[in-house]
Short mmCIF file of C-alpha atoms and ligand atoms in Angstrom, two decimals:
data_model
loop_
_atom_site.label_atom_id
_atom_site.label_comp_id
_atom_site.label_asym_id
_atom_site.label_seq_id
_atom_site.Cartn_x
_atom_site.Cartn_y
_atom_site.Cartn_z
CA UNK A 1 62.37 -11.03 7.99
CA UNK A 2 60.56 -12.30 10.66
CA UNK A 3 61.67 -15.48 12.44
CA UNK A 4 59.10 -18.13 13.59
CA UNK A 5 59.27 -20.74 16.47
CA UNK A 6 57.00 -22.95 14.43
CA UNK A 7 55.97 -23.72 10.75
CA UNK A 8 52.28 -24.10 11.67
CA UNK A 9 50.55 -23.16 14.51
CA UNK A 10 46.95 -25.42 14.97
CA UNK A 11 44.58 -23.72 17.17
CA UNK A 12 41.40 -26.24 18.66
CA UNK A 13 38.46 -24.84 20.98
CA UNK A 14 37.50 -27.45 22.65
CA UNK A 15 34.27 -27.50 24.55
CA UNK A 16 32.93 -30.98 26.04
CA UNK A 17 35.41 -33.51 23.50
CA UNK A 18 37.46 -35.74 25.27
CA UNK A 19 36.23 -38.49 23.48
CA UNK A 20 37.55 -36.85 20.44
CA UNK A 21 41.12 -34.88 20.53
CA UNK A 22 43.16 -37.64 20.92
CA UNK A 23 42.36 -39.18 17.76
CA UNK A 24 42.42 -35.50 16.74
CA UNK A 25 45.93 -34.71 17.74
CA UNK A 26 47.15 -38.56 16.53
CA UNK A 27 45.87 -37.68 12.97
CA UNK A 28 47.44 -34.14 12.87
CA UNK A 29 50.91 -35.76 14.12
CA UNK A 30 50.45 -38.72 11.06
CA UNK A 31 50.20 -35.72 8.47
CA UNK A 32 52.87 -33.27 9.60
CA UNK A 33 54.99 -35.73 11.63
CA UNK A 34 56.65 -37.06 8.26
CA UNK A 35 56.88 -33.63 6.44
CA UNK A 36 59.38 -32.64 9.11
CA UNK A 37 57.48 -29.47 9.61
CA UNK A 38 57.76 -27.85 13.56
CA UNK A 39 53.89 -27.41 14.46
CA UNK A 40 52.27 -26.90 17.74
CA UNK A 41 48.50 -27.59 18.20
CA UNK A 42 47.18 -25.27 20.98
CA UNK A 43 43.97 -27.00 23.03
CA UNK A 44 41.67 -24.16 24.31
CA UNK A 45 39.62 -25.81 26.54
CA UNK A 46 36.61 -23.64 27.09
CA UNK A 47 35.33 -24.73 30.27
CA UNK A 48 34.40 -28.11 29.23
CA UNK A 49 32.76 -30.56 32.22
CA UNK A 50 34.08 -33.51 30.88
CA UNK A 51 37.28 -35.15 30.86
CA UNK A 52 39.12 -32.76 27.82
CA UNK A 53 41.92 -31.08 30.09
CA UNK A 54 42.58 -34.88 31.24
CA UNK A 55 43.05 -35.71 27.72
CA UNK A 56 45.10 -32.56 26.68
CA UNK A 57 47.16 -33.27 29.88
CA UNK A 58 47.80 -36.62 28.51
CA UNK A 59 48.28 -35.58 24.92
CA UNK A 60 50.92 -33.72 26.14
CA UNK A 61 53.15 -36.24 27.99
CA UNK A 62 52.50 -38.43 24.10
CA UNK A 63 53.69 -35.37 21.89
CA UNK A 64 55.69 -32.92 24.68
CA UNK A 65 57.07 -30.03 22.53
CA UNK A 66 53.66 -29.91 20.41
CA UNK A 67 50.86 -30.05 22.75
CA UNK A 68 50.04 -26.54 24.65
CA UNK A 69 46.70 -26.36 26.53
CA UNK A 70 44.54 -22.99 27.88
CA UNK A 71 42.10 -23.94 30.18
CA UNK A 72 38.84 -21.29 30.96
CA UNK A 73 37.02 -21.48 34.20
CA UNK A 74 34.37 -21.68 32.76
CA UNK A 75 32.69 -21.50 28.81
CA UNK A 76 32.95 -18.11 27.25
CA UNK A 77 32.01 -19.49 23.49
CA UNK A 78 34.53 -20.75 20.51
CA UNK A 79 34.99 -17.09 19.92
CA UNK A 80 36.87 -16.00 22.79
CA UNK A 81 38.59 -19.63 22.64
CA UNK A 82 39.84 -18.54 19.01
CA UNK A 83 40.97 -14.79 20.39
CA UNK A 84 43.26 -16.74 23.08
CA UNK A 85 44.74 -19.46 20.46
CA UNK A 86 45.57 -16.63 18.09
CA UNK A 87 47.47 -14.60 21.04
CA UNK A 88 49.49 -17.98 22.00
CA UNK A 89 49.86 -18.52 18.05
CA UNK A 90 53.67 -18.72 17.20
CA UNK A 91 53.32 -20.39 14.18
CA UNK A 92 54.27 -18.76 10.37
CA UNK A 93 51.03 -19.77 9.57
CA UNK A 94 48.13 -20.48 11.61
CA UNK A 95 45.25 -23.07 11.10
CA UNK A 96 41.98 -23.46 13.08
CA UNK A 97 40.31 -26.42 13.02
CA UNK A 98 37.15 -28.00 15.25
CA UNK A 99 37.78 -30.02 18.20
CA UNK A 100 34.68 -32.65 16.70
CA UNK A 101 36.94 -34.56 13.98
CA UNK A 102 34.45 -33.10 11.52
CA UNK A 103 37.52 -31.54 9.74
CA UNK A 104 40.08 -33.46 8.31
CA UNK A 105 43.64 -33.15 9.24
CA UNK A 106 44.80 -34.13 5.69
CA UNK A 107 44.01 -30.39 4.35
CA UNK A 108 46.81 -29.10 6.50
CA UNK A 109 49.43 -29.51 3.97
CA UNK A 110 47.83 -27.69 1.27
CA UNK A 111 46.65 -24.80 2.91
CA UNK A 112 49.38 -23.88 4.44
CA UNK A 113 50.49 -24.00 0.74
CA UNK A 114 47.73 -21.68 -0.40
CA UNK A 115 49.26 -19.23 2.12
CA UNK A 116 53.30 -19.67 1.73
CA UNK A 117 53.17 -19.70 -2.13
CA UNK A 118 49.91 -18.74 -3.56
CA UNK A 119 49.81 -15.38 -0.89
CA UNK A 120 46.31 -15.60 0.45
CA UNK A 121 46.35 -13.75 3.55
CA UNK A 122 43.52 -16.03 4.70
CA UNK A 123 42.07 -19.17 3.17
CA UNK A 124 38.60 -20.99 4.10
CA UNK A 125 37.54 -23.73 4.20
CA UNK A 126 34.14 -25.11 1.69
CA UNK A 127 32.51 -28.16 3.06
CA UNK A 128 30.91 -28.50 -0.46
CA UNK A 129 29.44 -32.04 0.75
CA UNK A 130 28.14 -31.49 3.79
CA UNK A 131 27.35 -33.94 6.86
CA UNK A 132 25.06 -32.58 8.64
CA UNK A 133 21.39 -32.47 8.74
CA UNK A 134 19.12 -30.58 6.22
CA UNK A 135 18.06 -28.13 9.48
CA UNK A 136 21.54 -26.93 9.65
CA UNK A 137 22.75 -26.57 5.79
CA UNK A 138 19.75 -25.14 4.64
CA UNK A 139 19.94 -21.80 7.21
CA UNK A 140 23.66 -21.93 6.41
CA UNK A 141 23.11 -21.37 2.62
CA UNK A 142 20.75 -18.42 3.38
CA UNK A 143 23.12 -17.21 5.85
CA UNK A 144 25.89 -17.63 3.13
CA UNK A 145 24.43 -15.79 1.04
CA UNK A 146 23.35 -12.98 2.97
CA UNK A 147 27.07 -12.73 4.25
CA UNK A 148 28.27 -12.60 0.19
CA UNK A 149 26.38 -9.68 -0.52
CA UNK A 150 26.81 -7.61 2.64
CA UNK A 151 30.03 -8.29 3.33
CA UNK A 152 31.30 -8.47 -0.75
CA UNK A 153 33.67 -11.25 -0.16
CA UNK A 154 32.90 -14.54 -2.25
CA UNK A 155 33.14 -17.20 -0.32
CA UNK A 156 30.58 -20.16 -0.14
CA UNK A 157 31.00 -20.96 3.75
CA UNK A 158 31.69 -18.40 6.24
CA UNK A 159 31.53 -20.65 9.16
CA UNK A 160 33.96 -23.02 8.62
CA UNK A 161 35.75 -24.45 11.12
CA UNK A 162 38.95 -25.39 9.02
CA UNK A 163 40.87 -22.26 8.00
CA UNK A 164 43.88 -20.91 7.67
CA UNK A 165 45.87 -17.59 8.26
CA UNK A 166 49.55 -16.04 7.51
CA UNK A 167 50.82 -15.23 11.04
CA UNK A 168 50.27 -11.16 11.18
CA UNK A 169 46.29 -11.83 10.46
CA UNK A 170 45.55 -13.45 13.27
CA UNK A 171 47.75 -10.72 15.32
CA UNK A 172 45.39 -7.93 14.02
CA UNK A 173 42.23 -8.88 14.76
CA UNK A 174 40.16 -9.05 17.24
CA UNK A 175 37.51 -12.09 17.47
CA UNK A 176 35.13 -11.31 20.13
CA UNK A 177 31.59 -11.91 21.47
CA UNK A 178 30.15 -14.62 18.93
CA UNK A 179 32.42 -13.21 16.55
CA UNK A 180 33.41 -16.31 14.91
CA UNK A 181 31.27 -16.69 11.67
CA UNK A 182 33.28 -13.36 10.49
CA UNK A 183 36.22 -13.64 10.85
CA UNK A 184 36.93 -12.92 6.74
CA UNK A 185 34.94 -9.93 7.19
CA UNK A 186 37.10 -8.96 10.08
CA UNK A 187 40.25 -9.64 8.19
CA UNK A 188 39.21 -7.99 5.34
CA UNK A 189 38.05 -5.32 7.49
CA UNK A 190 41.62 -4.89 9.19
CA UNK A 191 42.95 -4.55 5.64
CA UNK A 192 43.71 -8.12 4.11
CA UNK A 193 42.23 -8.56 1.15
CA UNK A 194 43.17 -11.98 -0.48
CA UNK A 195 40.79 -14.34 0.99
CA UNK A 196 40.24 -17.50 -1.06
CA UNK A 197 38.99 -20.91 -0.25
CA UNK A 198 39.52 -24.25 -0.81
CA UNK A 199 37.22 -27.10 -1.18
CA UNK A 200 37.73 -29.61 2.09
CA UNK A 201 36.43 -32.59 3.18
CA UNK A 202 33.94 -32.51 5.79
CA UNK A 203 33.27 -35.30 8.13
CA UNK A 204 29.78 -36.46 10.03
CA UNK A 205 30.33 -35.74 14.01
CA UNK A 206 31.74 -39.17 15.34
CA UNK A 207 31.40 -38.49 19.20
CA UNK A 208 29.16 -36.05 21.24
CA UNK A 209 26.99 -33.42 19.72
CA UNK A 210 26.66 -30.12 18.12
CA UNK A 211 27.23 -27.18 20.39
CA UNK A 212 25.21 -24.99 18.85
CA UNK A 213 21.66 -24.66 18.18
CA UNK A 214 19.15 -22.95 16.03
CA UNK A 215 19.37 -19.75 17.77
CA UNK A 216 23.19 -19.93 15.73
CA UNK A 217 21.06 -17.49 12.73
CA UNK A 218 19.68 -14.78 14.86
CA UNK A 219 22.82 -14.59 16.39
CA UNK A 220 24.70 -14.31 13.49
CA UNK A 221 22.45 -11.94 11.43
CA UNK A 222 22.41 -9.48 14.42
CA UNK A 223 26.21 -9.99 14.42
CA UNK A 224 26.68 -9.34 10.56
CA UNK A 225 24.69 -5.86 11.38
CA UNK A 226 26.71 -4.73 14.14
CA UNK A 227 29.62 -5.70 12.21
CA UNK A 228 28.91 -3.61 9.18
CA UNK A 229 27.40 -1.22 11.26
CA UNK A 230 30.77 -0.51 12.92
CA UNK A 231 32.68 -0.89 10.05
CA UNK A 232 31.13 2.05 8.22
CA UNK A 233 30.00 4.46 11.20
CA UNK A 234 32.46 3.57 14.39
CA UNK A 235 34.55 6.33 13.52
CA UNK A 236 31.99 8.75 12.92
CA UNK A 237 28.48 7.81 14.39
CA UNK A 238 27.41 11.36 13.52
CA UNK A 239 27.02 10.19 9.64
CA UNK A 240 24.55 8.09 10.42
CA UNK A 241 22.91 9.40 13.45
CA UNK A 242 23.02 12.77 12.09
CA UNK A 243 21.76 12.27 8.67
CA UNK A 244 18.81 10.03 9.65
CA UNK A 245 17.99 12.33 12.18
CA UNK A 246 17.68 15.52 10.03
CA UNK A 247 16.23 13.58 7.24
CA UNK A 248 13.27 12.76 9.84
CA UNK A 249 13.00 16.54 11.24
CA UNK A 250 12.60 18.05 8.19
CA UNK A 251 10.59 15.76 6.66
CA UNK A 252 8.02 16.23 9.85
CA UNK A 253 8.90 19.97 10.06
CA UNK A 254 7.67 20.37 6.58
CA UNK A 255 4.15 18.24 6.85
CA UNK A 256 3.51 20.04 10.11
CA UNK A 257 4.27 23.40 8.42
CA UNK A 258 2.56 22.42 5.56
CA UNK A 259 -0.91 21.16 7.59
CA UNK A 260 -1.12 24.49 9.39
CA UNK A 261 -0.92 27.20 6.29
CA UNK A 262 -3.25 24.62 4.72
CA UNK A 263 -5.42 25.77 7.38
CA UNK A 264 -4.91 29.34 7.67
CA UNK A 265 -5.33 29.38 4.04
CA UNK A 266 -8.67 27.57 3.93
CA UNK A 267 -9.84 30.20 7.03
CA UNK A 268 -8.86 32.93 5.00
CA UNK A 269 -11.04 32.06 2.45
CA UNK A 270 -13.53 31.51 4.69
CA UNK A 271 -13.95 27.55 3.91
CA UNK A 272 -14.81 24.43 6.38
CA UNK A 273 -11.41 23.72 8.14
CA UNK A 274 -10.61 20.82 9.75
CA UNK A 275 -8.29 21.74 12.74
CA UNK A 276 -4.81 20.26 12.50
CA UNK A 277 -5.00 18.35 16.17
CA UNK A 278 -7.60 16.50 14.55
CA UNK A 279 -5.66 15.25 11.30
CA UNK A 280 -3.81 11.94 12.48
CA UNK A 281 -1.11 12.99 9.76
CA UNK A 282 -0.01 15.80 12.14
CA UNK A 283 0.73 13.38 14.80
CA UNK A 284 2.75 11.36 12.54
CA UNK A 285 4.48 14.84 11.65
CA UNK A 286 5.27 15.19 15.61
CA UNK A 287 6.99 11.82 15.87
CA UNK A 288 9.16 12.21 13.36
CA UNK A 289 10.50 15.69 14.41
CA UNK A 290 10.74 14.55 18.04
CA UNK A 291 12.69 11.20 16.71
CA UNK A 292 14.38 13.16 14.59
CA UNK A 293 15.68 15.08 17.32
CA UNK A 294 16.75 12.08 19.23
CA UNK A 295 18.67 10.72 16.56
CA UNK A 296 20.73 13.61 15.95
CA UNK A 297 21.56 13.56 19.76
CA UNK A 298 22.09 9.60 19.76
CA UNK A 299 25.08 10.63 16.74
CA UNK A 300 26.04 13.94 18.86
CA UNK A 301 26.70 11.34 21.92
CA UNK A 302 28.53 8.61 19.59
CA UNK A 303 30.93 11.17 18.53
CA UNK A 304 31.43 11.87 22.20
CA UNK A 305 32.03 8.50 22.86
CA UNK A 306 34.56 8.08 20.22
CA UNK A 307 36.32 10.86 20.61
CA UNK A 308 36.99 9.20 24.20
CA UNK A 309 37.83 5.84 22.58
CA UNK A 310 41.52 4.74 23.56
CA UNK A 311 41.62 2.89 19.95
CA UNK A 312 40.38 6.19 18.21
CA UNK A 313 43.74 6.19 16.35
CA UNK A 314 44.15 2.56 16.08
CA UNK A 315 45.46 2.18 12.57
CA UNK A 316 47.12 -1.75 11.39
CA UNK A 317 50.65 -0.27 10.00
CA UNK A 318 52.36 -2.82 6.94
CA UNK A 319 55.37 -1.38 7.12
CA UNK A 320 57.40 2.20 8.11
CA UNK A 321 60.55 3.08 5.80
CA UNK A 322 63.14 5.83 7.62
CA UNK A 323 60.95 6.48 10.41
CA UNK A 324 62.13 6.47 14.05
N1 UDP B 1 33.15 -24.96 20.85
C1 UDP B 1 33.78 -24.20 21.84
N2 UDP B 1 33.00 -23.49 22.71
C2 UDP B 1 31.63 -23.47 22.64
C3 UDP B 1 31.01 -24.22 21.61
C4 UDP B 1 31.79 -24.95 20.74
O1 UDP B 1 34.99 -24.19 21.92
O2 UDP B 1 31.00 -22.82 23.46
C5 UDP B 1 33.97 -25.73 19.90
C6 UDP B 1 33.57 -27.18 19.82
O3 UDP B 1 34.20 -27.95 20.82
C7 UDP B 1 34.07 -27.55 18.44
C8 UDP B 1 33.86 -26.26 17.65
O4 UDP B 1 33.76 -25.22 18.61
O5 UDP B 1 35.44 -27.86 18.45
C9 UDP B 1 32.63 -26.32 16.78
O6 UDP B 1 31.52 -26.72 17.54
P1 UDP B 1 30.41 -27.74 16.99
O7 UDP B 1 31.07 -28.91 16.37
O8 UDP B 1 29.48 -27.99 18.10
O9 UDP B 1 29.73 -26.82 15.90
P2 UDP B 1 29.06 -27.30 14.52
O10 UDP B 1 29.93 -28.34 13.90
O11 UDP B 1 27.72 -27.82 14.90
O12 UDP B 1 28.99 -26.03 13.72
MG1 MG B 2 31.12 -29.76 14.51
#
């Protein structure tokens, strides 16, 4: 069995909230401080201009033993915060939370259950009653439930900033880019498969403001497609190059063949022909045998590419029995 430093490991991005983490870090200390639980709560400061490494500094002479800090140069986004939390993550289980104080400390205790005794690998948080404004929770319900059906795990809010994770799921993946709003996916993805939720309390933003913006949905739908776009043809980019591609040749190839014996036929019998540079249906025929083309070379180079890949045999191993 695997020994851990701490019981729970409480990872915060942080970008532009120093009005906020030290009531943050004083309410996480009044709910685990009398369950005698060992916790650490990991500050990633992502490059914030304002006063939050001051703060962090000066959470950690208040709570020394809990308090660890990474400070960027500058802001690379809450996803590569996350990635560097869950490296420095020593805890059994591991629970992200916002920096904002729109998630409540309180739900520590019972998630950590869900994962412990109930063997989620990963549980998420619902803010079923919602404080924010109608511009934000109305895209997030679409975007919900796009991410339901492509994705096929049921849960009602990806994007939650409160969740938590067993110790070897955050170890196996990899959040990157903007990466953030699917994280179940990539969990599920790396081969975890009990992802529930649990209904938390949300909180309206005391201090500061929002980080993010409307352009959050394009981001995130262009995400969910490269996501599943990986996750079925990374390993084999020929599949989908490939078939597309020779699905377009032959369908042109066949119209093209098809225009010019309709001609030669018609000549034959000595009736009015049109000729086949004239018919705009032979240009369309042309396109999609010279696209066609290009997308079976697009899959030909992927596989190239892969083959190349250093994580080509990358596979997440649960255990080995009698194996040196
Ligand atoms: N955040 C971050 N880097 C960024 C943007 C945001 O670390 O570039 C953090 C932010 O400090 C907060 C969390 O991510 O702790 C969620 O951000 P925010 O509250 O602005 O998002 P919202 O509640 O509007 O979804
Ligand atoms: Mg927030």
């Amino acid at each position: 069995m695997k020994q851990f430093n701490k019981n729970i490991s409480i990872v915060v991005p942080t970008y532009n909230e120093d009005e906020s983490i030290g009531e943050l870090a004083d309410e996480i200390a009044g709910v685990l401080q009398p369950l005698k639980l060992s916790y650490e709560i990991i500050f990633i400061d992502d490059g914030s201009t304002d006063h939050s490494w001051n703060e962090v500094l000066r959470l950690s002479d208040k709570y020394p033993d809990v308090i660890r800090g990474i400070k960027f140069l500058r802001n690379y986004g809450k996803s590569a915060a996350l990635y560097e939390g869950f490296k420095a993550a020593e805890g059994e289980v591991v629970i992200t939370m916002d920096a904002d104080l729109q998630d409540s400390p309180s739900e520590i205790p019972e998630l950590r259950k869900m994962i412990l005794e109930d063997g989620f690998d990963m549980v998420s948080g619902w803010k079923r009653k919602r404080y924010d404004p109608l511009n934000k929770r109305l895209p997030s319900k679409f975007f919900n439930a796009t991410a339901r059906t492509v994705t096929g795990i049921k849960l009602h809010d990806f994007n939650c900033g409160l969740k938590a994770y067993r110790h070897k799921v955050v170890k196996s993946i990899e959040v990157y880019g903007e990466m953030h709003r699917w994280i179940p996916f990539l969990a599920k993805r790396a081969g975890f498969r009990k992802i529930g939720e649990k209904v938390v309390q949300h909180r309206a933003r005391k201090y500061g403001f929002s980080k993010f913006g409307w352009e959050r949905m394009i981001k995130g739908y262009l995400d969910l497609l490269t996501v599943t776009f990986t996750e079925r043809f990374s390993k084999s980019p020929m599949y989908f190059f490939g078939s597309l591609g020779t699905l377009m040749f032959l369908f042109g190839g066949v119209i093209a063949v098809w225009l010019i014996t309709e001609k030669l036929i018609r000549q034959m019998n000595g009736l009015v022909i049109r000729q086949v540079t004239e018919q705009p249906l032979f240009y369309l025929a042309l396109v999609m045998v010279i696209i066609g083309t290009q997308m079976f070379l697009a899959g030909f180079l992927g596989e190239l590419v892969c083959r190349k890949s250093p994580s080509r045999n990358d596979y997440l191993i649960d255990n080995k029995l009698n194996l040196k």
